[in-house]
Structures are given as structure tokens and as C-alpha cells.
Amino acid sequence: MPDTTGDIAASHKIPALCGNIIGGETYTQGDQIPVICPETEEVVTHAVEADDETLDLAIRTAQETFEQGEWSKASSDHRQKVLFRIADLIEKHQEELAWLETLNIGAPIRQSETRHVTRAVLNFRFFAEYCSQTSGDAYYQQPDYLTVVTREPVGVAALIGPWNAPIALTTMKIAGAIAFGNSCVVKPSEFSPLTAFRVTQLLLEAGLPEGVVNLVNGRGGSTGAALSSHDGIDRLSFTGGTATGRAIMSAAGKNLVPVTLELGGKSANIIFDDADYEQALDGSLLGIFSNNGQQCLAGSRILVQRSIFDRFVADFVSRTNNLRMGSSFDRRTEIGPLATKSHFNRVLSFADLAREEGCEILTGGRAADGYSSGYFFEPTVAVTPRNDLRICQEEIFGPFATIQVFDTPEDAWRIANESDFGLVSYVWTSSLETATTAHKAIKAGMVLINTPIVRELRAPFGGFKDSGVGSESGASCEAFYTEQKTTVIPMAKPTLPKLGSEA
Ligand code: NDP
């Protein structure tokens, strides 16, 4: 059995039970969902499923808190102070939160610390700064009238997050919603409730009024579906799979609730023969194997120009075979277990599919040897003959790279765009012309030239096509989590026609 304490102090506690936190109270009644460590396969705790009554209470509490106004009507200076305190508190608990995240989803501890929890801290700091800079508009083109446009918080935001990067993604939603004065109801994945539970406790400790953030646990098909179809919510922000996104959008649409959907991807990672070879190789490995391959923005379809194809494939496979797989609690580990058993089986099924579709699996494609427990899947590289195969079209969401050859830039853009998804694209080239053409030709929400992912919170992050609806950033969240109000004030007494004044 792997030692889950690893390099980290063993003093951190797993919550005895992840209850539902509503109005600052923790509710522990209800069905219990086991929380399983993907490395030991042990049940480490349970989450309490919110039934309809508990969900109603969470939404009512969020509404009442919003109406009462302690947060929704607070000055942005006050909100900023609390958001900074939250960021500081998360930072103070960085080691504990990273450990909980790794325990729950199997992300290598170094990545939990430096990417996931760091991002959570940044999310709150960013929105603390952003909310103090918000402004309205004034129009005075009609000389006797002043027209002002102000923004108001919308009310209650439902926030539904995935299991692959719970703390990083869910805190983006929470920070974005509460920065502008909203209340919210948060539902983490049933598979990964640990950090959401702990962060909700820290929000209260930091002085966020009770009832502003309410946490409900539960299965997607029950609690999640009930939340997204509830008529008490005013906005819904979702990150997860495309099929779930469709169901959520149609449920929310019945109540005319606007949604933001951050969905799946099958992103092209295009390497030209004039690229800085080592950078492209390093970036491609990071692009597919970070977070155990479970990332929406994975560069999972690697396209390599013909003249460097054989050399690149050989080097890529050799580096893949060299990846340090092991306990995610060891800071040297580069690849840990997949997050759940069902997901492991799903990723494994793609190896069979690749073989059936005539792809050549150069390495991996099966359960990793030498582990008495844990969902360890060998990092996999498959060379694929065509882009229209399911292996190149469906999101695998694991440490599973497909590699294809291309000849000309036009081929590369065509293959990159032959996808229902359009989340991200990576391009490696030293040619300015190729880089600027990529910028124009690729249909994706984000095009990264000569770099792995860099998340600039000021800039929108969202997908084209089946990868999403709307985006997340400072300005996008402000637009989404506020209503605009136009107020017209005459600056001189207007002359009004006197209806009904003549006999
Ligand atoms: P899912 O779509 O399965 O689940 C996401 C969330 O939705 C979970 O909280 C889930 O709960 C909940 N849910 C499931 N069914 C319903 C429903 N019918 N109504 C309401 N809520 C529901 O996604 P995964 O958790 O498997 O996450 C992986 C997916 O997320 C991948 O496709 C990935 O690409 C995408 N993703 C996109 C990102 C982006 O920014 N574009 C970032 C990260 C991931 P439960 O888990 O309890 O069933």
C-alpha cells in the first residue's frame, strides 16, 4: 500500500464527514457517498448527499442572504478585504489543501501545490483587485438627459465543478460570483468533495458572511440535475463534460437562466520542423501528461511535420517511458493514478479502440505493473493513420497521446479544425508567418504559440464549438454575474405633451 503521507507532514486531517454547509451550519443527515483515494482504493471519508429538501434550503438561504444585503450591498472595499483574507488563508493552508486534493484525485503533489492550490489563491486575489476597479457608463449625447449604466449582482449563482481540478476550477467560479456581491450554491463532483468542503470552511473563517457560499454534495444525476433545473437560481456556471453541459443548458434554459459552460477538448498540438525542437518536445510532454492527462486543455492530438516525424516520435516515446510514475504523495512523481476506477476503465477501453482502429500503440495502453492498489495507467502513445478515427475525435481525458503526421501548414490547420471541439491549440514554430497564420486559421478559444498553457485571468478562457458557451475572465465574469441597469435622468424639466388636457 503506498504511503499517503509521503513528503508531507502526516498531521493533516481528512474531514470525518463532508456535510452540506448551508448558512454557516454543517448538515450531516442524508445518504453517504464514499470518497475513495485513487492510490490506495480505500474509502477515506464520506460526503453527505443533499436531497431535494436540503437543496431547497441551500437555495433559500442563498436568496435570503442576498436579499438581506450584508454582502450584496457591501462596498467593494469591504468585499476586496474579505477576498484578500480568503486568499491569504488558502495560502496558509496550501500544504493541507494540496494534500487533500492529491488524496482525492491522485494529482502529483507537486502539481497540487504549485498549480491547483496556487491557482485558487490567485483566483481570490485577482477578483479582489478586479472588484475594486469596476465602473459604470454614462451617456450624454441627448443634451438634456444623463443616462447612466450601472451593474448589480444577479442573486444566486449555481456553480457545478468537475473532479479533475476541483479546487482550481471551483474557486474561479466562487471568486467570480461573490466578488460582485452574489450568493451561491456550489456542487462539487461526488468523486472530489474534499477541497470544496475545506475551502467553504475557510471562507467562513475569513469572514465571508454565512449564507453567501453554500455547499451541497451529491451525485450529478440527482443533486446536480435538481440544482440546474431549480427555479431559485439566477445564473449557472458549469465545468465538465460536453454531454452533461447539454443537459444542464437545457434544464437551466427552461427557467431562462443564463449559463456559462466550460466543456471538453481534443486539442491539437502542432509541431513544425522549424520549431525549437527541445522546447516543443518538453511542451508536448507537459501538454498531455500534466495532471495525469486529466485536463480539458490537454494537447492530446499531436501533429508533427513529416521531416521531423520519426525523430520526434522516437524521442517522445523515450521520454514517455522515462516518466516517473509512482505515489502522488512523493514530490518526484510525475504521473500518478487516474482519479476513479470507472474513469480508469474508460481510458483503458480507448487502448482497445486504438488497436481496433488500426493505430500503432508505441508504448503503454494498459494498467501499469507493480502496483498492489491504485488506478495506475501506463502513459500511452499511439500513432494514428487518420484524424477521423474515434481515437482522434473523442476526449480520452487520460495520459494518452495520439500522434499524426502532416506536410503543409494548410494540412495542419485542416486537421486541427477537424474536430467537434475547439478549446485550445498549441503551435510550435520559429516562423512569424506560421505563428500569425495559426492565430487566424485555428478555430479554438485559445491559441498558444511556443508555450504550454499560461492562464492569464484578465483574458477570456472558453471554448469554441462543443468546448463551451461563454468564457471565464475578469470582464467575462463581471458581465455574467451582474445585470446591467440603465437609468435615465433629465437635466432640465422635460416638456411633456399633455394627454387628455384638451376638452
Ligand atoms: P461531468 O460532466 O461528468 O461532471 C461535471 C459536474 O457535473 C460534476 O459535478 C457532476 O457531478 C455534475 N453532473 C453530472 N451530471 C449532471 C447532471 N445531469 N446535471 C447536473 N450536474 C451534473 O464531467 P467530469 O467531472 O467527468 O469532468 C471531466 C470533463 O470536464 C471533461 O470533459 C473535461 O474536458 C471537462 N473540463 C472542462 C474544463 C474547461 O475549462 N473547459 C476544465 C476541466 C474539465 P458528479 O461528478 O457527482 O456526477
XYZ file of C-alpha atoms and ligand atoms in Angstrom:
551
model
C 0.000 0.000 0.000
C 1.542 3.370 -0.918
C 2.405 5.664 1.940
C -0.020 8.553 1.565
C 1.950 10.759 3.894
C 4.915 10.923 1.501
C 6.946 14.090 1.898
C 4.082 15.908 3.543
C 3.571 16.214 7.254
C 1.174 13.484 8.314
C -0.630 15.905 10.573
C -3.335 16.913 8.126
C -6.792 15.626 8.867
C -9.292 14.200 6.436
C -12.753 15.632 7.247
C -14.617 12.920 9.217
C -17.662 13.607 7.018
C -18.125 16.150 4.224
C -21.509 17.542 5.151
C -23.532 20.170 3.335
C -22.626 23.668 4.540
C -25.644 25.962 4.457
C -25.809 29.348 6.127
C -22.626 28.519 8.021
C -24.129 25.314 9.508
C -22.943 21.850 8.559
C -25.760 19.400 7.836
C -24.879 15.737 8.125
C -28.215 13.998 7.529
C -28.620 12.122 4.268
C -27.225 9.331 2.123
C -23.481 8.997 2.346
C -21.305 8.776 -0.754
C -17.907 7.129 -0.238
C -14.842 9.212 -1.084
C -12.123 6.951 -2.448
C -8.395 7.611 -2.598
C -7.357 6.587 -6.132
C -3.964 5.441 -4.930
C -4.957 3.183 -2.044
C -8.503 2.465 -3.264
C -9.572 2.979 0.339
C -12.661 4.856 1.407
C -11.146 7.850 3.190
C -14.383 9.561 4.228
C -17.932 10.143 3.006
C -19.844 13.048 1.535
C -23.451 13.617 2.519
C -25.785 13.785 -0.440
C -28.105 16.801 -0.415
C -31.673 15.628 -1.029
C -34.330 17.932 -2.506
C -35.197 19.415 0.874
C -31.566 20.207 1.678
C -31.031 21.689 -1.761
C -34.127 23.883 -1.333
C -32.752 25.053 1.994
C -29.392 25.912 0.396
C -31.042 27.921 -2.373
C -33.449 29.668 0.001
C -30.575 30.544 2.321
C -28.572 31.951 -0.581
C -31.594 34.026 -1.683
C -32.283 35.344 1.816
C -28.640 36.219 2.371
C -28.625 38.060 -0.912
C -31.799 39.994 -0.070
C -30.605 40.821 3.436
C -27.681 42.639 1.814
C -24.751 42.261 4.192
C -22.666 41.035 1.258
C -24.682 42.005 -1.812
C -24.815 45.660 -0.737
C -21.362 45.805 0.855
C -18.859 48.286 -0.548
C -16.350 46.896 -2.981
C -13.627 47.928 -0.494
C -15.140 45.595 2.069
C -15.528 42.767 -0.409
C -11.970 43.271 -1.515
C -10.669 42.958 2.051
C -12.552 39.705 2.611
C -11.412 38.243 -0.720
C -7.792 39.060 0.134
C -8.246 37.415 3.547
C -9.633 34.301 1.834
C -6.621 34.196 -0.498
C -4.230 34.537 2.450
C -5.985 31.800 4.384
C -5.916 29.396 1.428
C -2.236 30.175 1.014
C -1.646 29.483 4.693
C -3.348 26.108 4.256
C -1.645 25.380 0.957
C 0.073 22.201 2.086
C -3.074 20.778 3.675
C -5.267 21.617 0.680
C -2.747 20.211 -1.795
C -2.566 17.035 0.263
C -6.369 16.719 0.313
C -6.558 17.305 -3.443
C -3.921 14.660 -4.113
C -5.586 12.244 -1.708
C -8.864 12.722 -3.550
C -7.899 12.862 -7.235
C -4.366 11.459 -7.403
C -2.725 14.565 -8.898
C 1.036 14.517 -8.197
C 1.543 16.514 -5.010
C 3.943 18.972 -6.622
C 1.257 19.833 -9.186
C -1.421 20.096 -6.494
C 0.764 22.573 -4.642
C 2.179 24.642 -7.467
C -0.736 24.598 -9.876
C -4.043 23.748 -8.206
C -3.823 25.476 -4.833
C -1.692 28.310 -6.178
C -4.365 28.954 -8.744
C -7.045 29.029 -6.030
C -5.071 31.724 -4.194
C -4.658 33.695 -7.415
C -8.362 33.429 -8.216
C -9.325 35.219 -4.996
C -6.501 37.788 -5.259
C -7.392 38.525 -8.858
C -11.091 39.106 -8.144
C -10.249 41.097 -5.006
C -8.364 43.511 -7.227
C -10.847 43.358 -10.071
C -13.943 44.152 -7.983
C -12.411 47.379 -6.713
C -11.878 48.586 -10.272
C -15.390 48.129 -11.604
C -17.093 51.129 -13.140
C -20.271 52.110 -14.936
C -21.001 54.096 -18.082
C -22.593 57.445 -18.727
C -24.180 58.657 -21.964
C -24.949 62.325 -22.520
C -25.426 62.586 -26.272
C -29.052 63.655 -25.677
C -28.162 67.104 -24.315
C -30.906 67.350 -21.672
C -30.533 63.833 -20.391
C -27.935 61.944 -18.447
C -28.128 58.194 -18.977
C -26.118 56.077 -16.574
C -25.478 52.357 -16.761
C -24.638 50.545 -13.565
C -24.136 46.898 -12.739
C -25.892 44.977 -9.992
C -25.279 41.487 -8.668
C -27.761 38.979 -10.078
C -28.717 36.991 -6.986
C -27.955 33.293 -6.635
C -25.375 31.545 -8.805
C -25.314 27.759 -9.068
C -21.728 26.574 -9.508
C -21.066 22.999 -10.642
C -17.490 21.756 -10.942
C -15.652 18.671 -12.225
C -13.348 16.228 -10.431
C -10.127 16.779 -12.393
C -9.016 20.068 -10.809
C -11.644 20.791 -8.162
C -10.003 23.500 -6.091
C -8.583 25.471 -9.019
C -11.757 25.445 -11.105
C -14.373 25.753 -8.387
C -12.648 28.689 -6.700
C -12.589 30.535 -10.036
C -16.374 30.287 -10.050
C -16.799 31.150 -6.369
C -14.430 34.147 -6.531
C -16.021 35.401 -9.750
C -19.552 35.132 -8.352
C -19.036 36.596 -4.884
C -16.690 39.413 -5.970
C -19.685 41.196 -7.484
C -21.962 40.599 -4.480
C -23.776 37.397 -5.399
C -24.585 34.456 -3.202
C -24.029 30.954 -4.489
C -24.708 27.271 -4.161
C -21.706 25.122 -5.032
C -21.846 21.477 -6.045
C -18.521 19.673 -6.409
C -18.284 16.313 -8.123
C -19.361 13.396 -5.944
C -15.877 11.982 -6.594
C -13.946 15.002 -5.313
C -15.696 16.811 -2.454
C -12.699 17.213 -0.112
C -11.195 20.572 -1.034
C -14.557 22.251 -1.684
C -15.599 21.270 1.824
C -12.407 22.584 3.394
C -12.396 25.783 1.318
C -16.004 26.520 2.337
C -14.912 26.298 5.981
C -12.013 28.671 5.262
C -14.338 31.172 3.544
C -16.319 31.428 6.774
C -13.137 31.676 8.840
C -12.013 34.551 6.617
C -15.166 36.495 7.468
C -17.398 35.871 4.473
C -20.938 36.208 5.844
C -22.747 32.920 6.412
C -25.078 32.003 3.582
C -23.078 33.718 0.830
C -21.447 30.445 -0.216
C -23.462 27.303 0.421
C -22.080 23.874 -0.344
C -24.186 20.915 -1.422
C -22.737 17.497 -2.146
C -24.282 14.806 -4.238
C -24.408 12.876 -7.447
C -24.621 14.713 -10.723
C -27.764 12.946 -11.867
C -29.657 13.788 -8.663
C -28.336 16.814 -6.729
C -26.658 18.331 -9.808
C -29.727 17.899 -12.001
C -32.019 19.283 -9.285
C -29.754 22.312 -8.839
C -29.552 23.111 -12.535
C -33.309 22.889 -13.033
C -34.186 24.805 -9.844
C -36.191 27.961 -10.406
C -34.467 29.707 -7.485
C -31.160 30.200 -9.275
C -30.281 33.228 -11.401
C -27.075 32.037 -13.090
C -25.439 28.684 -13.678
C -21.739 28.189 -14.230
C -20.619 24.688 -15.139
C -17.322 22.997 -15.912
C -17.460 19.396 -17.034
C -18.173 17.145 -19.977
C -19.976 18.221 -23.138
C -22.876 15.753 -22.754
C -23.549 16.979 -19.216
C -23.255 20.559 -20.449
C -26.025 19.970 -22.974
C -28.324 18.513 -20.268
C -27.563 21.402 -17.913
C -28.106 24.088 -20.517
C -31.473 22.683 -21.466
C -32.530 22.321 -17.797
C -31.487 25.898 -16.986
C -32.955 27.170 -20.247
C -36.449 26.160 -19.104
C -36.140 28.812 -16.396
C -34.349 31.273 -18.719
C -31.261 31.034 -16.528
C -28.104 32.133 -18.378
C -25.261 29.610 -18.345
C -21.527 29.515 -18.777
C -20.274 26.104 -19.889
C -16.594 25.179 -19.842
C -16.570 21.808 -21.596
C -14.320 19.183 -23.104
C -11.486 19.374 -25.595
C -9.397 17.363 -28.032
C -6.773 19.956 -28.670
C -4.197 19.879 -31.433
C -0.537 20.345 -30.533
C 1.197 21.193 -33.822
C 4.955 20.908 -34.229
C 6.619 22.421 -37.298
C 10.087 21.354 -38.414
C 11.434 24.872 -37.784
C 10.399 24.822 -34.107
C 12.826 24.912 -31.191
C 12.873 21.121 -31.016
C 13.618 20.662 -27.314
C 11.039 23.249 -26.273
C 8.435 21.596 -28.470
C 9.250 18.178 -27.025
C 9.146 19.423 -23.424
C 5.944 21.365 -24.059
C 4.237 18.432 -25.745
C 5.009 16.111 -22.839
C 3.687 18.681 -20.369
C 0.656 19.277 -22.562
C -0.546 15.698 -22.414
C 0.845 14.239 -19.183
C 0.270 17.042 -16.643
C -2.382 16.261 -14.061
C -2.155 12.597 -15.129
C -3.546 13.598 -18.523
C -6.868 14.591 -16.987
C -7.156 18.126 -18.227
C -9.592 19.744 -20.599
C -6.816 21.692 -22.282
C -4.558 18.668 -22.872
C -2.678 18.787 -26.163
C -3.902 15.270 -26.843
C -3.685 15.269 -30.660
C -0.035 15.790 -31.505
C 0.590 16.717 -35.148
C 4.208 16.583 -36.337
C 5.623 17.793 -39.655
C 6.919 14.937 -41.805
C 10.633 15.832 -41.922
C 10.979 15.548 -38.114
C 8.250 12.960 -37.534
C 10.374 9.843 -36.926
C 12.873 11.640 -34.718
C 10.132 13.343 -32.688
C 8.128 10.154 -32.198
C 11.225 8.254 -31.045
C 12.179 10.988 -28.566
C 8.612 11.426 -27.348
C 8.240 7.706 -26.669
C 11.605 7.542 -24.953
C 10.728 10.452 -22.637
C 7.279 8.938 -22.005
C 8.892 5.670 -20.935
C 11.081 7.678 -18.594
C 8.237 9.454 -16.791
C 8.409 8.866 -13.061
C 5.179 7.080 -12.201
C 4.507 6.390 -8.571
C 2.898 7.593 -5.414
C 1.375 11.021 -5.949
C 2.455 11.915 -2.431
C 6.101 11.765 -3.491
C 7.292 15.153 -4.768
C 9.391 13.483 -7.503
C 6.375 11.759 -9.059
C 5.359 12.961 -12.500
C 2.433 10.598 -13.133
C 0.073 9.239 -10.506
C -3.116 7.199 -10.668
C -6.242 8.161 -12.555
C -8.937 9.654 -10.362
C -11.546 6.888 -10.275
C -11.923 3.244 -11.160
C -14.664 3.900 -13.720
C -12.505 6.517 -15.380
C -9.550 4.103 -15.422
C -11.720 1.527 -17.218
C -12.860 4.169 -19.689
C -9.287 5.225 -20.520
C -8.291 1.559 -20.844
C -11.137 0.983 -23.318
C -9.564 3.585 -25.628
C -6.435 1.438 -25.900
C -8.586 -1.415 -27.258
C -10.333 1.032 -29.564
C -6.994 2.344 -30.860
C -5.919 -1.197 -31.758
C -9.280 -1.893 -33.420
C -8.957 1.300 -35.439
C -5.543 0.266 -36.762
C -3.405 2.632 -34.663
C 0.036 1.568 -33.537
C 0.459 1.783 -29.773
C 4.152 2.527 -29.310
C 4.089 2.431 -25.538
C 1.561 1.984 -22.744
C -2.059 1.105 -23.363
C -2.573 -0.977 -20.250
C -2.658 -0.989 -16.463
C 0.768 -0.221 -15.036
C 2.609 -3.173 -13.487
C 3.915 -3.283 -9.958
C 1.075 -1.661 -8.021
C -0.903 -3.620 -5.483
C -3.523 -0.890 -5.472
C -4.439 2.247 -7.358
C -5.730 3.208 -10.773
C -2.309 3.456 -12.409
C -2.461 3.557 -16.187
C 0.681 3.429 -18.295
C 1.362 6.689 -20.152
C 0.380 5.861 -23.706
C 1.483 6.982 -27.157
C -0.349 5.849 -30.289
C 0.447 6.749 -33.879
C -2.793 7.202 -35.771
C -3.194 6.934 -39.543
C -6.163 9.302 -39.856
C -7.826 12.094 -37.936
C -11.406 10.903 -38.417
C -10.937 7.894 -36.115
C -12.777 7.926 -32.791
C -9.414 7.852 -31.026
C -8.677 11.271 -32.552
C -12.167 12.673 -32.143
C -13.261 11.664 -28.636
C -11.862 13.114 -25.458
C -9.965 10.371 -23.609
C -9.021 12.542 -20.636
C -6.027 10.470 -19.607
C -2.270 10.140 -20.201
C -2.909 9.079 -23.772
C -1.296 10.910 -26.694
C -2.146 10.343 -30.328
C 0.437 11.394 -32.928
C -0.236 12.126 -36.600
C 1.965 13.318 -39.436
C 1.294 16.407 -41.574
C 3.007 18.003 -44.552
C 1.998 21.627 -45.025
C 0.646 24.320 -42.702
C -2.703 24.043 -44.509
C -2.804 20.323 -43.622
C -2.081 21.180 -40.002
C -4.881 23.764 -39.774
C -7.336 21.407 -41.510
C -6.564 18.512 -39.158
C -6.617 20.787 -36.105
C -10.054 22.088 -37.071
C -11.494 18.673 -37.971
C -12.989 18.275 -34.518
C -16.263 18.968 -32.767
C -14.188 20.585 -30.033
C -12.391 23.930 -30.121
C -10.909 24.617 -26.712
C -7.166 25.178 -27.107
C -4.441 24.707 -29.679
C -0.657 24.669 -29.311
C 1.711 25.600 -32.146
C 5.498 25.250 -32.133
C 7.339 27.180 -34.840
C 10.094 29.763 -35.261
C 8.344 31.358 -38.230
C 6.424 34.542 -37.527
C 4.354 33.925 -40.624
C 3.335 30.431 -39.470
C 2.531 31.765 -35.999
C 0.341 34.572 -37.277
C -1.370 32.268 -39.769
C -2.093 29.818 -36.950
C -3.658 32.652 -34.981
C -6.064 33.272 -37.867
C -6.631 29.695 -39.070
C -7.273 27.727 -35.906
C -10.809 27.539 -34.555
C -10.225 27.400 -30.823
C -10.815 29.668 -27.872
C -7.109 29.863 -27.136
C -4.050 29.512 -29.390
C -0.728 29.097 -27.608
C 2.371 29.693 -29.702
C 5.626 28.159 -28.431
C 4.354 27.715 -24.902
C 2.381 25.297 -22.782
C -0.737 26.670 -21.121
C -0.449 30.040 -19.445
C -3.618 31.206 -17.791
C -3.988 34.986 -17.920
C -7.024 35.679 -15.742
C -7.662 39.019 -17.437
C -8.147 37.269 -20.787
C -11.187 35.119 -21.587
C -10.841 31.367 -21.309
C -13.589 29.483 -23.087
C -14.175 27.122 -25.941
C -15.439 27.328 -29.493
C -17.885 24.729 -30.830
C -18.658 21.854 -28.398
C -15.996 23.074 -25.980
C -18.187 25.623 -24.354
C -20.566 28.508 -24.103
C -19.266 31.798 -22.747
C -15.943 32.211 -21.021
C -14.285 32.993 -17.711
C -12.077 36.026 -17.013
C -12.403 39.227 -15.015
C -14.558 41.001 -17.592
C -16.478 37.860 -18.646
C -17.348 37.065 -15.031
C -18.377 40.661 -14.398
C -20.707 40.511 -17.402
C -22.069 37.106 -16.389
C -22.554 37.641 -12.664
C -24.083 41.132 -12.909
C -27.136 42.686 -14.516
C -26.810 45.997 -16.302
C -29.254 48.702 -15.327
C -29.841 51.812 -17.410
C -31.146 54.856 -15.550
C -32.249 57.998 -17.389
C -32.244 61.365 -15.591
C -33.395 64.593 -17.289
C -31.086 67.505 -16.506
C -33.807 70.024 -17.226
C -37.523 69.650 -16.724
C -38.726 67.881 -19.905
C -41.672 69.325 -21.764
C -44.306 66.624 -21.882
C -47.330 66.508 -24.166
C -50.439 66.990 -22.031
C -52.540 63.972 -22.964
C -56.214 64.429 -22.197
C -55.863 68.110 -21.365
C -57.988 69.430 -24.205
C -61.759 69.338 -23.962
P -19.066 15.620 -15.795
O -19.744 16.342 -16.876
O -19.337 14.178 -15.627
O -19.396 16.269 -14.378
C -19.143 17.605 -14.067
C -20.005 18.034 -12.913
O -21.373 17.957 -13.298
C -19.884 17.147 -11.692
O -20.069 17.907 -10.521
C -21.030 16.178 -11.890
O -21.409 15.570 -10.698
C -22.079 17.119 -12.420
N -23.148 16.475 -13.163
C -23.146 15.272 -13.803
N -24.339 15.049 -14.390
C -25.120 16.118 -14.122
C -26.442 16.496 -14.462
N -27.229 15.714 -15.202
N -26.912 17.671 -14.027
C -26.132 18.497 -13.284
N -24.867 18.189 -12.920
C -24.366 17.024 -13.334
O -17.537 15.935 -16.001
P -16.321 15.345 -15.212
O -16.469 15.645 -13.754
O -16.137 13.941 -15.635
O -15.129 16.263 -15.736
C -14.442 15.958 -16.876
C -14.909 16.818 -18.019
O -14.801 18.189 -17.679
C -14.056 16.633 -19.249
O -14.868 16.569 -20.398
C -13.223 17.906 -19.288
O -12.768 18.249 -20.553
C -14.175 18.904 -18.724
N -13.436 20.052 -18.206
C -13.513 21.246 -18.890
C -12.764 22.333 -18.472
C -12.843 23.648 -19.191
O -12.442 24.657 -18.601
N -13.316 23.706 -20.421
C -11.848 22.239 -17.322
C -11.868 20.947 -16.689
C -12.637 19.900 -17.119
P -20.880 14.078 -10.371
O -19.436 14.060 -10.664
O -21.191 13.970 -8.949
O -21.644 13.154 -11.263
